[in-house]
Amino acid sequence: MSKPREKGHYLLVASTSESIDGKKIPAEEMARRRFEVGLWGLNANTPHKSEIKAGDDLIVYLAGIRGQAFVAIATAGNVYFNAVNYSADGDALSSPPAAVLELTDIRHFKRNVNIHEVKDRLGFIPKGTIKWGCVLQRGLKRLSQEDASLILQEGGL
């Protein structure tokens, strides 16, 4: 008999986007739009998208100057590849996503967790580096159980 699969833990990164008319759409607005419809688009170069399974934890991080905080957790639903009708990002300029991830049971943290408060305790951020933000690029990051637990605890969940 095979051992049951352990729950995965992932970090979804919302970044500032650009609208069709050239205006900046802040990361918090992009995340809000995705939360409202319970869908998150994943680009072709997004790592780990084929590893996510229903029931996995998805912690949401807002990138950018006004963000830099962990703000919510959701549970992964289905992952749809080659989804053509994704419109959660509204007027944000981007190519159609390679996959669309369902978000269920979205819970906002009691307090946003500023990354500067926890980055030195997170295993996925190299210690002593000034350019730590590069590890958050590409929209999706696999987390260890320890890192996920730390972020959730700091967020009051």
Short mmCIF file of C-alpha atoms in Angstrom, two decimals:
data_model
loop_
_atom_site.label_atom_id
_atom_site.label_comp_id
_atom_site.label_asym_id
_atom_site.label_seq_id
_atom_site.Cartn_x
_atom_site.Cartn_y
_atom_site.Cartn_z
CA MET A 1 0.00 0.00 0.00
CA SER A 2 1.41 3.39 -0.95
CA LYS A 3 1.91 6.18 1.55
CA PRO A 4 -0.60 9.05 1.20
CA ARG A 5 0.76 12.18 -0.44
CA GLU A 6 1.72 14.92 2.00
CA LYS A 7 0.00 18.25 1.58
CA GLY A 8 2.04 20.73 -0.44
CA HIS A 9 2.67 24.32 0.55
CA TYR A 10 3.11 27.03 -2.08
CA LEU A 11 3.54 30.76 -2.22
CA LEU A 12 1.53 32.66 -4.84
CA VAL A 13 3.07 36.04 -5.65
CA ALA A 14 0.88 38.94 -6.80
CA SER A 15 2.85 41.65 -8.58
CA THR A 16 2.03 45.06 -9.96
CA SER A 17 0.65 44.78 -13.50
CA GLU A 18 -0.11 47.19 -16.28
CA SER A 19 -3.57 47.88 -17.63
CA ILE A 20 -4.46 48.05 -21.30
CA ASP A 21 -4.31 51.86 -21.12
CA GLY A 22 -0.83 51.80 -19.54
CA LYS A 23 -1.79 52.50 -15.91
CA LYS A 24 -0.19 50.54 -13.09
CA ILE A 25 -2.42 48.09 -11.22
CA PRO A 26 -1.02 47.49 -7.71
CA ALA A 27 -0.36 43.95 -6.50
CA GLU A 28 -3.11 44.23 -3.85
CA GLU A 29 -5.65 45.04 -6.57
CA MET A 30 -4.50 42.09 -8.67
CA ALA A 31 -4.84 39.77 -5.67
CA ARG A 32 -8.29 41.20 -4.81
CA ARG A 33 -9.53 40.52 -8.35
CA ARG A 34 -8.30 36.95 -8.20
CA PHE A 35 -9.77 36.37 -4.73
CA GLU A 36 -13.17 37.64 -5.89
CA VAL A 37 -13.45 35.00 -8.62
CA GLY A 38 -11.42 32.32 -6.85
CA LEU A 39 -9.02 31.88 -9.76
CA TRP A 40 -5.30 32.56 -10.19
CA GLY A 41 -3.61 32.47 -13.60
CA LEU A 42 -0.20 30.82 -13.93
CA ASN A 43 2.10 31.74 -16.81
CA ALA A 44 3.98 29.32 -19.03
CA ASN A 45 7.28 29.96 -17.22
CA THR A 46 5.77 29.63 -13.73
CA PRO A 47 7.56 26.82 -11.88
CA HIS A 48 5.75 24.06 -9.93
CA LYS A 49 2.35 24.59 -11.59
CA SER A 50 2.05 20.92 -12.52
CA GLU A 51 2.91 19.85 -8.95
CA ILE A 52 -0.01 21.58 -7.22
CA LYS A 53 -2.80 19.25 -6.16
CA ALA A 54 -6.26 19.91 -4.75
CA GLY A 55 -5.99 20.46 -1.00
CA ASP A 56 -2.53 22.04 -1.05
CA ASP A 57 -1.95 25.26 0.91
CA LEU A 58 -1.51 28.47 -1.09
CA ILE A 59 -0.08 31.44 0.83
CA VAL A 60 -0.45 34.77 -0.97
CA TYR A 61 2.33 37.35 -1.01
CA LEU A 62 1.99 40.91 -2.34
CA ALA A 63 5.16 42.06 -4.08
CA GLY A 64 6.23 45.62 -4.77
CA ILE A 65 6.91 48.73 -2.79
CA ARG A 66 3.41 49.00 -1.29
CA GLY A 67 3.21 45.26 -0.65
CA GLN A 68 6.06 43.08 0.55
CA ALA A 69 3.69 41.19 2.82
CA PHE A 70 2.03 37.82 3.20
CA VAL A 71 -1.71 38.51 3.35
CA ALA A 72 -3.83 35.36 3.00
CA ILE A 73 -4.04 31.62 2.61
CA ALA A 74 -6.25 29.59 0.30
CA THR A 75 -6.68 25.94 -0.49
CA ALA A 76 -5.89 24.72 -3.97
CA GLY A 77 -8.79 23.39 -5.99
CA ASN A 78 -8.37 22.08 -9.51
CA VAL A 79 -5.64 23.23 -11.87
CA TYR A 80 -6.86 23.77 -15.42
CA PHE A 81 -4.30 23.74 -18.22
CA ASN A 82 -4.98 25.58 -21.50
CA ALA A 83 -7.89 27.48 -19.97
CA VAL A 84 -9.13 29.98 -22.54
CA ASN A 85 -11.75 32.00 -20.66
CA TYR A 86 -9.66 33.34 -17.78
CA SER A 87 -10.63 36.94 -17.04
CA ALA A 88 -9.82 37.38 -13.34
CA ASP A 89 -7.07 39.91 -14.09
CA GLY A 90 -9.56 42.23 -15.81
CA ASP A 91 -7.80 44.91 -17.83
CA ALA A 92 -4.28 43.80 -16.85
CA LEU A 93 -2.01 43.36 -19.83
CA SER A 94 -0.65 39.86 -20.00
CA SER A 95 -0.70 36.86 -22.25
CA PRO A 96 -3.32 34.21 -21.50
CA PRO A 97 -2.21 31.96 -18.64
CA ALA A 98 -0.86 28.48 -19.31
CA ALA A 99 -2.87 27.20 -16.34
CA VAL A 100 -5.59 28.46 -14.03
CA LEU A 101 -5.62 27.49 -10.38
CA GLU A 102 -8.87 27.38 -8.39
CA LEU A 103 -8.70 29.05 -4.97
CA THR A 104 -11.04 27.77 -2.27
CA ASP A 105 -11.40 28.61 1.43
CA ILE A 106 -9.64 31.98 1.10
CA ARG A 107 -8.76 33.37 4.54
CA HIS A 108 -7.14 36.74 5.04
CA PHE A 109 -4.56 36.96 7.80
CA LYS A 110 -5.52 38.76 10.99
CA ARG A 111 -2.48 40.89 10.32
CA ASN A 112 -0.40 41.17 7.17
CA VAL A 113 3.09 39.76 7.68
CA ASN A 114 5.74 42.15 6.38
CA ILE A 115 8.49 40.08 4.84
CA HIS A 116 11.15 42.18 6.57
CA GLU A 117 9.89 40.86 9.92
CA VAL A 118 10.37 37.20 8.98
CA LYS A 119 12.80 36.93 6.04
CA ASP A 120 15.78 36.00 8.22
CA ARG A 121 13.78 33.06 9.64
CA LEU A 122 12.50 31.73 6.30
CA GLY A 123 14.46 28.84 4.83
CA PHE A 124 13.78 29.75 1.18
CA ILE A 125 15.45 33.17 1.47
CA PRO A 126 19.26 32.96 1.38
CA LYS A 127 20.81 34.35 4.57
CA GLY A 128 22.85 37.51 4.38
CA THR A 129 21.82 38.50 0.87
CA ILE A 130 20.77 42.03 0.00
CA LYS A 131 18.85 41.03 -3.15
CA TRP A 132 16.47 38.55 -1.48
CA GLY A 133 13.51 39.63 -3.65
CA CYS A 134 14.78 37.64 -6.62
CA VAL A 135 13.68 34.39 -4.90
CA LEU A 136 10.06 35.61 -5.16
CA GLN A 137 10.11 36.07 -8.93
CA ARG A 138 8.17 33.90 -11.39
CA GLY A 139 4.89 33.92 -9.44
CA LEU A 140 4.97 30.63 -7.53
CA LYS A 141 7.32 29.16 -4.96
CA ARG A 142 7.27 25.81 -3.18
CA LEU A 143 7.46 26.22 0.63
CA SER A 144 8.61 23.88 3.35
CA GLN A 145 6.18 22.95 6.11
CA GLU A 146 8.32 25.00 8.51
CA ASP A 147 8.21 28.16 6.38
CA ALA A 148 4.46 27.83 5.82
CA SER A 149 3.85 27.33 9.55
CA LEU A 150 5.96 30.36 10.44
CA ILE A 151 4.07 32.62 8.01
CA LEU A 152 0.68 31.35 9.19
CA GLN A 153 1.59 31.79 12.84
CA GLU A 154 2.81 35.35 12.24
CA GLY A 155 -0.40 36.10 10.32
CA GLY A 156 -2.55 34.97 13.23
CA LEU A 157 -3.91 31.73 11.72
#
